[in-house]
């Protein structure tokens, strides 16, 4: 019995030896932890800016001295490979990319070099595919000078800002994995465009990516229907004019359905959106409580606002860009896969007819302890 | 050390089949299915599962006809000593090769997904003593282990893949079925066959009277369950990674799991690392055990411990050699389908037919 216990003990001991991670064991102090990468192209040269986090022990060793949260390293080269190798040469420890939280590509680099950069990222298993890829119109030198609130790392601040905007239903989520899939299927897609506004990081809009090149940017002011169509749990606030007063409502998208139809060689879509419109507050003091006629009037006015917004978004996509970044092709492909394969969607999409149908459920009863009516 | 008797219960048969079939094959099945049948990758999987579910009942029926004996013994009764032993040699070589292939796959999987800097020989050598110990203990121990671990494995896998479906993209998986793609689905079944190889492990498990006819039902249900489980894996992985992107990853399932966000688990793939890998080791152990069982039967004069150690040394040496051959996986992929069909379908079917004809002839006279 005792012999058996001794054997078990040695077996556990041997197993424990292998639990250290063998050759893959790495001390965090021996690595350069990267939290943000900015890729740029300027004057026919490629540039990389990487944010290297200062790890806690290094900060403690410095005592009371003011040690920054991170430092930025900049390298350039005639090719992407050369620029990347120059980054490695400048760092004193091996680079660790699994911690990257923000990947930014400037608009000018995205215009011609997005495809190669995405292929590079895809081939590198160090990057997490959950990452959110961002474009920017701002100069990288300006971005790296940002001093985020709460003394955070710049890479974390970009990521947190975008993720909280997505969680609040005000932005769409495009991960690196989505980009890889679109890269291979050659489908157009949108990338969030971020930048600085009065030293704060904000979402500026969406870059339209077609044939793996950046074709332009849709400003955030025009992006509400995009978020309704491609986002999760979207909602926006609207001020609805009513006679000479205004009503502020919060519009939450409850259901969306895009139904394609293909008949006699013609493509049409019927979009159906069910909204819940919650009256937040209004200044129609003389109409208490909210009567049926006022409710109908608010609904009609709100419907008109939605119709105009969606129409503008679709016209922008069909007529200005002539690119299906709104996902109509995906809907059509699901219902008519054989027909889709036999057609040139890029040519068919701008010609397709799109109609909209909105249903609005207006309510004032969503507040916890406040009755606006 | 006491060697446990080689009997297993029907529920153990069910879990053993599920674990042996799914743990290794599931890793690259989404890639294989997406390549060969696109979004409808689940269709050839279901077709193949029905095919193999039928043939697993042939093996269980044979075992029931010759209770207390494995294929090695009753095949000699059915087709004579020489042919019976030749069949056993075939199974020994077959399982041995499968073992080497699975070891190569496991080593590559650990290298590409988890232990990037650890040399392949190190991960390979760590596993060998464990497999040796399991093979020495016999089938009953591993069957009991599966009965426990399989419940955790199935629950964890269902949780992971259903979560993946909730985060996947609808247009990546729909339409689920296209009538115009039926010829493609049928052609794709050839690529799916490997995922169902493993039912032939039942050839070395002797059945007792306790197994009875329910053993066939258990095995049939297990193979169909595997088919449904595979379909879920393929659909959920494609929905997350996309049908074009997934084709570039050899171990597509774990790649897809890494992308999933879950409020309970920051690193969702760790769930697979703990439960999935223990299942993976279990699945490999069964193949190792199969090799050892046939070797023990063919060389009755040699001690079991000596046989498992020799197999261990040979597996280590040949796996290291195989890893150096660049075209090894491609060549193996081509050959294993035919060898697997012989092992899982043709030999049991022929033995069953001969046994049936003989028993009818006996009754007639």
PDB file of N, CA, C and O in Angstrom, chain A residues 7 18 21-26 31 94 122 125 128-130 163 173 175-178 180-181 184-185 187 232 327 330-331 333-335 337-339 341, chain B residues 39 114-119 121-122 126 166-172 174-175 178 180 240-246 248-249 255 258-261 266 268:
ATOM      1  N   UNK A   7       4.690   5.496  -5.445  1.00  0.00           N
ATOM      2  CA  UNK A   7       4.618   5.509  -6.909  1.00  0.00           C
ATOM      3  C   UNK A   7       3.751   6.685  -7.383  1.00  0.00           C
ATOM      4  O   UNK A   7       4.123   7.419  -8.301  1.00  0.00           O
ATOM      5  N   UNK A  18       6.087  18.880 -16.045  1.00  0.00           N
ATOM      6  CA  UNK A  18       5.654  19.257 -17.393  1.00  0.00           C
ATOM      7  C   UNK A  18       4.645  20.408 -17.382  1.00  0.00           C
ATOM      8  O   UNK A  18       4.304  20.948 -18.415  1.00  0.00           O
ATOM      9  N   UNK A  21       5.006  24.521 -18.669  1.00  0.00           N
ATOM     10  CA  UNK A  21       4.848  25.085 -20.008  1.00  0.00           C
ATOM     11  C   UNK A  21       6.032  24.811 -20.902  1.00  0.00           C
ATOM     12  O   UNK A  21       6.114  25.286 -22.019  1.00  0.00           O
ATOM     13  N   UNK A  22       6.976  24.033 -20.396  1.00  0.00           N
ATOM     14  CA  UNK A  22       8.156  23.623 -21.180  1.00  0.00           C
ATOM     15  C   UNK A  22       8.835  24.806 -21.856  1.00  0.00           C
ATOM     16  O   UNK A  22       9.093  25.812 -21.236  1.00  0.00           O
ATOM     17  N   UNK A  23       9.027  24.666 -23.131  1.00  0.00           N
ATOM     18  CA  UNK A  23       9.760  25.685 -23.889  1.00  0.00           C
ATOM     19  C   UNK A  23       8.940  26.963 -24.073  1.00  0.00           C
ATOM     20  O   UNK A  23       9.472  27.988 -24.430  1.00  0.00           O
ATOM     21  N   UNK A  24       7.627  26.856 -23.848  1.00  0.00           N
ATOM     22  CA  UNK A  24       6.767  28.018 -24.075  1.00  0.00           C
ATOM     23  C   UNK A  24       6.655  28.920 -22.853  1.00  0.00           C
ATOM     24  O   UNK A  24       6.006  29.961 -22.907  1.00  0.00           O
ATOM     25  N   UNK A  25       7.285  28.518 -21.774  1.00  0.00           N
ATOM     26  CA  UNK A  25       7.239  29.333 -20.567  1.00  0.00           C
ATOM     27  C   UNK A  25       8.002  30.640 -20.824  1.00  0.00           C
ATOM     28  O   UNK A  25       9.121  30.630 -21.359  1.00  0.00           O
ATOM     29  N   UNK A  26       7.376  31.773 -20.525  1.00  0.00           N
ATOM     30  CA  UNK A  26       8.025  33.069 -20.731  1.00  0.00           C
ATOM     31  C   UNK A  26       7.703  33.992 -19.566  1.00  0.00           C
ATOM     32  O   UNK A  26       6.540  34.077 -19.153  1.00  0.00           O
ATOM     33  N   UNK A  31       9.389  40.407 -21.845  1.00  0.00           N
ATOM     34  CA  UNK A  31       8.691  40.670 -23.109  1.00  0.00           C
ATOM     35  C   UNK A  31       8.288  42.136 -23.228  1.00  0.00           C
ATOM     36  O   UNK A  31       8.069  42.804 -22.217  1.00  0.00           O
ATOM     37  N   UNK A  94      11.761  40.608 -26.801  1.00  0.00           N
ATOM     38  CA  UNK A  94      10.877  40.042 -27.834  1.00  0.00           C
ATOM     39  C   UNK A  94       9.479  40.673 -27.768  1.00  0.00           C
ATOM     40  O   UNK A  94       8.965  40.954 -26.689  1.00  0.00           O
ATOM     41  N   UNK A 122      -3.529  37.875 -40.960  1.00  0.00           N
ATOM     42  CA  UNK A 122      -4.134  36.557 -40.995  1.00  0.00           C
ATOM     43  C   UNK A 122      -3.076  35.467 -40.812  1.00  0.00           C
ATOM     44  O   UNK A 122      -3.326  34.433 -40.197  1.00  0.00           O
ATOM     45  N   UNK A 125      -0.382  34.210 -36.111  1.00  0.00           N
ATOM     46  CA  UNK A 125      -1.296  33.698 -35.077  1.00  0.00           C
ATOM     47  C   UNK A 125      -1.231  34.471 -33.761  1.00  0.00           C
ATOM     48  O   UNK A 125      -2.039  34.235 -32.859  1.00  0.00           O
ATOM     49  N   UNK A 128      -5.130  38.232 -31.833  1.00  0.00           N
ATOM     50  CA  UNK A 128      -6.408  37.578 -31.557  1.00  0.00           C
ATOM     51  C   UNK A 128      -7.402  37.991 -32.636  1.00  0.00           C
ATOM     52  O   UNK A 128      -7.466  39.168 -33.006  1.00  0.00           O
ATOM     53  N   UNK A 129      -8.179  37.032 -33.114  1.00  0.00           N
ATOM     54  CA  UNK A 129      -9.124  37.354 -34.186  1.00  0.00           C
ATOM     55  C   UNK A 129     -10.344  38.121 -33.670  1.00  0.00           C
ATOM     56  O   UNK A 129     -11.173  38.555 -34.438  1.00  0.00           O
ATOM     57  N   UNK A 130     -10.438  38.249 -32.350  1.00  0.00           N
ATOM     58  CA  UNK A 130     -11.544  39.002 -31.758  1.00  0.00           C
ATOM     59  C   UNK A 130     -11.306  40.510 -31.819  1.00  0.00           C
ATOM     60  O   UNK A 130     -12.171  41.297 -31.493  1.00  0.00           O
ATOM     61  N   UNK A 163     -15.871  49.549 -27.854  1.00  0.00           N
ATOM     62  CA  UNK A 163     -16.684  48.449 -27.319  1.00  0.00           C
ATOM     63  C   UNK A 163     -17.869  48.969 -26.512  1.00  0.00           C
ATOM     64  O   UNK A 163     -18.966  48.417 -26.581  1.00  0.00           O
ATOM     65  N   UNK A 173     -20.169  46.082 -34.790  1.00  0.00           N
ATOM     66  CA  UNK A 173     -18.960  45.378 -34.360  1.00  0.00           C
ATOM     67  C   UNK A 173     -18.342  44.646 -35.550  1.00  0.00           C
ATOM     68  O   UNK A 173     -18.973  43.780 -36.147  1.00  0.00           O
ATOM     69  N   UNK A 175     -15.018  42.509 -36.264  1.00  0.00           N
ATOM     70  CA  UNK A 175     -13.781  41.934 -35.716  1.00  0.00           C
ATOM     71  C   UNK A 175     -12.804  41.619 -36.863  1.00  0.00           C
ATOM     72  O   UNK A 175     -13.184  41.641 -38.034  1.00  0.00           O
ATOM     73  N   UNK A 176     -11.595  41.303 -36.455  1.00  0.00           N
ATOM     74  CA  UNK A 176     -10.568  40.935 -37.440  1.00  0.00           C
ATOM     75  C   UNK A 176     -11.025  39.714 -38.249  1.00  0.00           C
ATOM     76  O   UNK A 176     -10.796  39.623 -39.453  1.00  0.00           O
ATOM     77  N   UNK A 177     -11.730  38.806 -37.561  1.00  0.00           N
ATOM     78  CA  UNK A 177     -12.230  37.613 -38.232  1.00  0.00           C
ATOM     79  C   UNK A 177     -13.225  37.969 -39.349  1.00  0.00           C
ATOM     80  O   UNK A 177     -13.193  37.385 -40.429  1.00  0.00           O
ATOM     81  N   UNK A 178     -14.106  38.976 -39.078  1.00  0.00           N
ATOM     82  CA  UNK A 178     -15.043  39.429 -40.121  1.00  0.00           C
ATOM     83  C   UNK A 178     -14.264  39.972 -41.321  1.00  0.00           C
ATOM     84  O   UNK A 178     -14.645  39.744 -42.464  1.00  0.00           O
ATOM     85  N   UNK A 180     -11.268  39.123 -42.277  1.00  0.00           N
ATOM     86  CA  UNK A 180     -10.640  38.023 -43.018  1.00  0.00           C
ATOM     87  C   UNK A 180     -11.661  37.343 -43.923  1.00  0.00           C
ATOM     88  O   UNK A 180     -11.369  37.017 -45.074  1.00  0.00           O
ATOM     89  N   UNK A 181     -12.859  37.131 -43.379  1.00  0.00           N
ATOM     90  CA  UNK A 181     -13.903  36.477 -44.166  1.00  0.00           C
ATOM     91  C   UNK A 181     -14.272  37.339 -45.380  1.00  0.00           C
ATOM     92  O   UNK A 181     -14.391  36.835 -46.491  1.00  0.00           O
ATOM     93  N   UNK A 184     -11.618  37.293 -48.085  1.00  0.00           N
ATOM     94  CA  UNK A 184     -11.617  36.099 -48.931  1.00  0.00           C
ATOM     95  C   UNK A 184     -12.833  36.025 -49.845  1.00  0.00           C
ATOM     96  O   UNK A 184     -12.734  35.609 -50.989  1.00  0.00           O
ATOM     97  N   UNK A 185     -13.993  36.447 -49.319  1.00  0.00           N
ATOM     98  CA  UNK A 185     -15.206  36.375 -50.145  1.00  0.00           C
ATOM     99  C   UNK A 185     -15.321  37.585 -51.067  1.00  0.00           C
ATOM    100  O   UNK A 185     -16.184  37.626 -51.923  1.00  0.00           O
ATOM    101  N   UNK A 187     -16.396  40.418 -50.349  1.00  0.00           N
ATOM    102  CA  UNK A 187     -17.608  41.201 -50.067  1.00  0.00           C
ATOM    103  C   UNK A 187     -17.205  42.555 -49.496  1.00  0.00           C
ATOM    104  O   UNK A 187     -16.257  42.643 -48.716  1.00  0.00           O
ATOM    105  N   UNK A 232     -26.255  45.291 -33.211  1.00  0.00           N
ATOM    106  CA  UNK A 232     -27.034  44.463 -32.288  1.00  0.00           C
ATOM    107  C   UNK A 232     -27.669  45.357 -31.226  1.00  0.00           C
ATOM    108  O   UNK A 232     -26.990  46.202 -30.655  1.00  0.00           O
ATOM    109  N   UNK A 327     -25.275  44.741 -46.696  1.00  0.00           N
ATOM    110  CA  UNK A 327     -25.584  43.317 -46.535  1.00  0.00           C
ATOM    111  C   UNK A 327     -26.812  42.833 -47.289  1.00  0.00           C
ATOM    112  O   UNK A 327     -27.344  41.766 -46.965  1.00  0.00           O
ATOM    113  N   UNK A 330     -26.079  39.487 -48.964  1.00  0.00           N
ATOM    114  CA  UNK A 330     -26.113  38.325 -48.075  1.00  0.00           C
ATOM    115  C   UNK A 330     -27.537  37.800 -47.935  1.00  0.00           C
ATOM    116  O   UNK A 330     -27.776  36.593 -47.912  1.00  0.00           O
ATOM    117  N   UNK A 331     -28.492  38.730 -47.803  1.00  0.00           N
ATOM    118  CA  UNK A 331     -29.898  38.334 -47.682  1.00  0.00           C
ATOM    119  C   UNK A 331     -30.366  37.653 -48.965  1.00  0.00           C
ATOM    120  O   UNK A 331     -31.055  36.636 -48.922  1.00  0.00           O
ATOM    121  N   UNK A 333     -28.511  36.162 -51.216  1.00  0.00           N
ATOM    122  CA  UNK A 333     -27.797  34.888 -51.366  1.00  0.00           C
ATOM    123  C   UNK A 333     -28.449  33.779 -50.539  1.00  0.00           C
ATOM    124  O   UNK A 333     -28.502  32.630 -50.956  1.00  0.00           O
ATOM    125  N   UNK A 334     -28.966  34.138 -49.353  1.00  0.00           N
ATOM    126  CA  UNK A 334     -29.587  33.133 -48.495  1.00  0.00           C
ATOM    127  C   UNK A 334     -30.856  32.567 -49.136  1.00  0.00           C
ATOM    128  O   UNK A 334     -31.172  31.396 -48.991  1.00  0.00           O
ATOM    129  N   UNK A 335     -31.607  33.442 -49.838  1.00  0.00           N
ATOM    130  CA  UNK A 335     -32.880  33.008 -50.419  1.00  0.00           C
ATOM    131  C   UNK A 335     -32.747  32.499 -51.855  1.00  0.00           C
ATOM    132  O   UNK A 335     -33.506  31.645 -52.277  1.00  0.00           O
ATOM    133  N   UNK A 337     -29.640  31.294 -53.671  1.00  0.00           N
ATOM    134  CA  UNK A 337     -28.193  31.026 -53.811  1.00  0.00           C
ATOM    135  C   UNK A 337     -27.756  30.735 -55.248  1.00  0.00           C
ATOM    136  O   UNK A 337     -26.690  31.190 -55.677  1.00  0.00           O
ATOM    137  N   UNK A 338     -28.582  29.979 -55.987  1.00  0.00           N
ATOM    138  CA  UNK A 338     -28.187  29.618 -57.358  1.00  0.00           C
ATOM    139  C   UNK A 338     -28.196  30.840 -58.263  1.00  0.00           C
ATOM    140  O   UNK A 338     -27.275  31.036 -59.063  1.00  0.00           O
ATOM    141  N   UNK A 339     -29.233  31.670 -58.124  1.00  0.00           N
ATOM    142  CA  UNK A 339     -29.339  32.882 -58.942  1.00  0.00           C
ATOM    143  C   UNK A 339     -28.197  33.840 -58.600  1.00  0.00           C
ATOM    144  O   UNK A 339     -27.608  34.456 -59.484  1.00  0.00           O
ATOM    145  N   UNK A 341     -25.224  33.146 -57.556  1.00  0.00           N
ATOM    146  CA  UNK A 341     -23.952  32.687 -58.126  1.00  0.00           C
ATOM    147  C   UNK A 341     -23.827  32.997 -59.613  1.00  0.00           C
ATOM    148  O   UNK A 341     -22.734  33.185 -60.128  1.00  0.00           O
TER     149      UNK A 341
ATOM    150  N   UNK B  39     -21.527  25.453 -47.295  1.00  0.00           N
ATOM    151  CA  UNK B  39     -22.455  25.680 -46.178  1.00  0.00           C
ATOM    152  C   UNK B  39     -23.244  24.427 -45.827  1.00  0.00           C
ATOM    153  O   UNK B  39     -23.729  24.281 -44.722  1.00  0.00           O
ATOM    154  N   UNK B 114      -1.178  25.792 -29.121  1.00  0.00           N
ATOM    155  CA  UNK B 114      -0.917  26.058 -27.707  1.00  0.00           C
ATOM    156  C   UNK B 114       0.570  26.146 -27.341  1.00  0.00           C
ATOM    157  O   UNK B 114       0.962  27.047 -26.619  1.00  0.00           O
ATOM    158  N   UNK B 115       1.364  25.213 -27.809  1.00  0.00           N
ATOM    159  CA  UNK B 115       2.770  25.180 -27.398  1.00  0.00           C
ATOM    160  C   UNK B 115       3.657  25.477 -28.609  1.00  0.00           C
ATOM    161  O   UNK B 115       4.264  24.579 -29.193  1.00  0.00           O
ATOM    162  N   UNK B 116       3.702  26.748 -28.983  1.00  0.00           N
ATOM    163  CA  UNK B 116       4.353  27.140 -30.230  1.00  0.00           C
ATOM    164  C   UNK B 116       5.853  26.867 -30.245  1.00  0.00           C
ATOM    165  O   UNK B 116       6.423  26.551 -31.280  1.00  0.00           O
ATOM    166  N   UNK B 117       6.491  27.025 -29.087  1.00  0.00           N
ATOM    167  CA  UNK B 117       7.946  26.901 -29.065  1.00  0.00           C
ATOM    168  C   UNK B 117       8.437  25.539 -28.604  1.00  0.00           C
ATOM    169  O   UNK B 117       9.613  25.227 -28.733  1.00  0.00           O
ATOM    170  N   UNK B 118       7.541  24.758 -28.050  1.00  0.00           N
ATOM    171  CA  UNK B 118       7.948  23.441 -27.551  1.00  0.00           C
ATOM    172  C   UNK B 118       8.184  22.505 -28.741  1.00  0.00           C
ATOM    173  O   UNK B 118       7.321  22.404 -29.612  1.00  0.00           O
ATOM    174  N   UNK B 119       9.354  21.858 -28.798  1.00  0.00           N
ATOM    175  CA  UNK B 119       9.596  20.956 -29.940  1.00  0.00           C
ATOM    176  C   UNK B 119       8.602  19.798 -29.952  1.00  0.00           C
ATOM    177  O   UNK B 119       8.165  19.337 -28.887  1.00  0.00           O
ATOM    178  N   UNK B 121       8.946  16.714 -30.596  1.00  0.00           N
ATOM    179  CA  UNK B 121       9.344  15.451 -29.971  1.00  0.00           C
ATOM    180  C   UNK B 121       9.027  15.447 -28.470  1.00  0.00           C
ATOM    181  O   UNK B 121       8.733  14.406 -27.890  1.00  0.00           O
ATOM    182  N   UNK B 122       9.054  16.638 -27.856  1.00  0.00           N
ATOM    183  CA  UNK B 122       8.800  16.706 -26.405  1.00  0.00           C
ATOM    184  C   UNK B 122       7.338  16.389 -26.100  1.00  0.00           C
ATOM    185  O   UNK B 122       7.042  15.563 -25.234  1.00  0.00           O
ATOM    186  N   UNK B 126       5.948  12.916 -24.091  1.00  0.00           N
ATOM    187  CA  UNK B 126       5.213  13.038 -22.823  1.00  0.00           C
ATOM    188  C   UNK B 126       3.994  12.119 -22.825  1.00  0.00           C
ATOM    189  O   UNK B 126       3.679  11.486 -21.821  1.00  0.00           O
ATOM    190  N   UNK B 166     -25.138  31.354 -31.244  1.00  0.00           N
ATOM    191  CA  UNK B 166     -25.796  32.628 -30.900  1.00  0.00           C
ATOM    192  C   UNK B 166     -24.954  33.826 -31.342  1.00  0.00           C
ATOM    193  O   UNK B 166     -25.477  34.916 -31.519  1.00  0.00           O
ATOM    194  N   UNK B 167     -23.649  33.612 -31.513  1.00  0.00           N
ATOM    195  CA  UNK B 167     -22.781  34.729 -31.914  1.00  0.00           C
ATOM    196  C   UNK B 167     -22.382  34.673 -33.381  1.00  0.00           C
ATOM    197  O   UNK B 167     -21.664  35.530 -33.866  1.00  0.00           O
ATOM    198  N   UNK B 168     -22.848  33.646 -34.038  1.00  0.00           N
ATOM    199  CA  UNK B 168     -22.474  33.469 -35.445  1.00  0.00           C
ATOM    200  C   UNK B 168     -23.249  34.394 -36.372  1.00  0.00           C
ATOM    201  O   UNK B 168     -24.150  35.121 -35.956  1.00  0.00           O
ATOM    202  N   UNK B 169     -22.838  34.364 -37.633  1.00  0.00           N
ATOM    203  CA  UNK B 169     -23.479  35.208 -38.638  1.00  0.00           C
ATOM    204  C   UNK B 169     -24.417  34.329 -39.465  1.00  0.00           C
ATOM    205  O   UNK B 169     -23.999  33.299 -40.001  1.00  0.00           O
ATOM    206  N   UNK B 170     -25.687  34.780 -39.530  1.00  0.00           N
ATOM    207  CA  UNK B 170     -26.737  33.970 -40.154  1.00  0.00           C
ATOM    208  C   UNK B 170     -26.426  33.645 -41.616  1.00  0.00           C
ATOM    209  O   UNK B 170     -26.568  32.508 -42.059  1.00  0.00           O
ATOM    210  N   UNK B 171     -25.970  34.652 -42.355  1.00  0.00           N
ATOM    211  CA  UNK B 171     -25.795  34.419 -43.793  1.00  0.00           C
ATOM    212  C   UNK B 171     -24.603  33.526 -44.127  1.00  0.00           C
ATOM    213  O   UNK B 171     -24.428  33.119 -45.261  1.00  0.00           O
ATOM    214  N   UNK B 172     -23.785  33.221 -43.111  1.00  0.00           N
ATOM    215  CA  UNK B 172     -22.684  32.297 -43.360  1.00  0.00           C
ATOM    216  C   UNK B 172     -23.155  30.845 -43.393  1.00  0.00           C
ATOM    217  O   UNK B 172     -22.469  29.984 -43.920  1.00  0.00           O
ATOM    218  N   UNK B 174     -26.723  29.936 -43.933  1.00  0.00           N
ATOM    219  CA  UNK B 174     -27.925  29.725 -44.750  1.00  0.00           C
ATOM    220  C   UNK B 174     -27.624  29.991 -46.220  1.00  0.00           C
ATOM    221  O   UNK B 174     -26.844  30.886 -46.528  1.00  0.00           O
ATOM    222  N   UNK B 175     -28.210  29.276 -47.151  1.00  0.00           N
ATOM    223  CA  UNK B 175     -29.162  28.189 -46.956  1.00  0.00           C
ATOM    224  C   UNK B 175     -28.470  26.920 -46.459  1.00  0.00           C
ATOM    225  O   UNK B 175     -27.382  26.590 -46.933  1.00  0.00           O
ATOM    226  N   UNK B 178     -29.166  22.959 -50.279  1.00  0.00           N
ATOM    227  CA  UNK B 178     -29.484  23.383 -51.650  1.00  0.00           C
ATOM    228  C   UNK B 178     -29.652  22.146 -52.518  1.00  0.00           C
ATOM    229  O   UNK B 178     -28.733  21.326 -52.612  1.00  0.00           O
ATOM    230  N   UNK B 180     -29.637  21.897 -55.610  1.00  0.00           N
ATOM    231  CA  UNK B 180     -28.688  21.874 -56.722  1.00  0.00           C
ATOM    232  C   UNK B 180     -27.316  21.343 -56.307  1.00  0.00           C
ATOM    233  O   UNK B 180     -26.480  21.029 -57.144  1.00  0.00           O
ATOM    234  N   UNK B 240     -19.372  31.208 -37.129  1.00  0.00           N
ATOM    235  CA  UNK B 240     -18.476  32.147 -36.446  1.00  0.00           C
ATOM    236  C   UNK B 240     -17.337  32.607 -37.364  1.00  0.00           C
ATOM    237  O   UNK B 240     -17.024  33.799 -37.434  1.00  0.00           O
ATOM    238  N   UNK B 241     -16.736  31.675 -38.076  1.00  0.00           N
ATOM    239  CA  UNK B 241     -15.537  32.021 -38.857  1.00  0.00           C
ATOM    240  C   UNK B 241     -15.794  32.365 -40.312  1.00  0.00           C
ATOM    241  O   UNK B 241     -14.974  33.017 -40.954  1.00  0.00           O
ATOM    242  N   UNK B 242     -16.911  31.924 -40.834  1.00  0.00           N
ATOM    243  CA  UNK B 242     -17.195  32.163 -42.248  1.00  0.00           C
ATOM    244  C   UNK B 242     -16.722  30.997 -43.087  1.00  0.00           C
ATOM    245  O   UNK B 242     -15.673  30.404 -42.815  1.00  0.00           O
ATOM    246  N   UNK B 243     -17.506  30.681 -44.108  1.00  0.00           N
ATOM    247  CA  UNK B 243     -17.240  29.476 -44.894  1.00  0.00           C
ATOM    248  C   UNK B 243     -15.940  29.561 -45.700  1.00  0.00           C
ATOM    249  O   UNK B 243     -15.296  28.543 -45.954  1.00  0.00           O
ATOM    250  N   UNK B 244     -15.522  30.753 -46.068  1.00  0.00           N
ATOM    251  CA  UNK B 244     -14.273  30.885 -46.835  1.00  0.00           C
ATOM    252  C   UNK B 244     -13.060  30.872 -45.913  1.00  0.00           C
ATOM    253  O   UNK B 244     -12.056  30.230 -46.199  1.00  0.00           O
ATOM    254  N   UNK B 245     -13.158  31.589 -44.812  1.00  0.00           N
ATOM    255  CA  UNK B 245     -12.037  31.721 -43.884  1.00  0.00           C
ATOM    256  C   UNK B 245     -11.689  30.399 -43.201  1.00  0.00           C
ATOM    257  O   UNK B 245     -10.516  30.067 -43.025  1.00  0.00           O
ATOM    258  N   UNK B 246     -12.711  29.641 -42.868  1.00  0.00           N
ATOM    259  CA  UNK B 246     -12.497  28.417 -42.076  1.00  0.00           C
ATOM    260  C   UNK B 246     -11.667  27.374 -42.830  1.00  0.00           C
ATOM    261  O   UNK B 246     -10.964  26.566 -42.226  1.00  0.00           O
ATOM    262  N   UNK B 248      -8.996  27.660 -44.289  1.00  0.00           N
ATOM    263  CA  UNK B 248      -7.551  27.877 -44.182  1.00  0.00           C
ATOM    264  C   UNK B 248      -6.967  27.419 -42.846  1.00  0.00           C
ATOM    265  O   UNK B 248      -5.785  27.589 -42.606  1.00  0.00           O
ATOM    266  N   UNK B 249      -7.821  26.906 -41.966  1.00  0.00           N
ATOM    267  CA  UNK B 249      -7.322  26.489 -40.643  1.00  0.00           C
ATOM    268  C   UNK B 249      -7.467  24.989 -40.478  1.00  0.00           C
ATOM    269  O   UNK B 249      -8.579  24.461 -40.556  1.00  0.00           O
ATOM    270  N   UNK B 255      -9.959  27.159 -33.491  1.00  0.00           N
ATOM    271  CA  UNK B 255      -9.815  28.542 -33.986  1.00  0.00           C
ATOM    272  C   UNK B 255     -11.138  29.281 -33.815  1.00  0.00           C
ATOM    273  O   UNK B 255     -11.165  30.434 -33.393  1.00  0.00           O
ATOM    274  N   UNK B 258     -11.938  30.139 -30.181  1.00  0.00           N
ATOM    275  CA  UNK B 258     -11.154  31.269 -29.661  1.00  0.00           C
ATOM    276  C   UNK B 258     -11.836  32.614 -29.919  1.00  0.00           C
ATOM    277  O   UNK B 258     -11.584  33.584 -29.218  1.00  0.00           O
ATOM    278  N   UNK B 259     -12.664  32.675 -30.962  1.00  0.00           N
ATOM    279  CA  UNK B 259     -13.273  33.951 -31.335  1.00  0.00           C
ATOM    280  C   UNK B 259     -14.483  34.290 -30.469  1.00  0.00           C
ATOM    281  O   UNK B 259     -14.876  35.440 -30.355  1.00  0.00           O
ATOM    282  N   UNK B 260     -15.036  33.251 -29.826  1.00  0.00           N
ATOM    283  CA  UNK B 260     -16.302  33.453 -29.110  1.00  0.00           C
ATOM    284  C   UNK B 260     -16.112  34.299 -27.848  1.00  0.00           C
ATOM    285  O   UNK B 260     -15.143  34.136 -27.118  1.00  0.00           O
ATOM    286  N   UNK B 261     -17.062  35.206 -27.654  1.00  0.00           N
ATOM    287  CA  UNK B 261     -17.085  36.026 -26.435  1.00  0.00           C
ATOM    288  C   UNK B 261     -18.106  35.444 -25.486  1.00  0.00           C
ATOM    289  O   UNK B 261     -19.206  35.103 -25.905  1.00  0.00           O
ATOM    290  N   UNK B 266     -13.571  34.559 -20.012  1.00  0.00           N
ATOM    291  CA  UNK B 266     -12.804  35.507 -20.833  1.00  0.00           C
ATOM    292  C   UNK B 266     -12.098  34.746 -21.947  1.00  0.00           C
ATOM    293  O   UNK B 266     -12.087  35.173 -23.089  1.00  0.00           O
ATOM    294  N   UNK B 268     -12.588  31.562 -23.712  1.00  0.00           N
ATOM    295  CA  UNK B 268     -13.537  30.472 -23.921  1.00  0.00           C
ATOM    296  C   UNK B 268     -12.821  29.187 -24.323  1.00  0.00           C
ATOM    297  O   UNK B 268     -13.271  28.094 -24.007  1.00  0.00           O
TER     298      UNK B 268
END
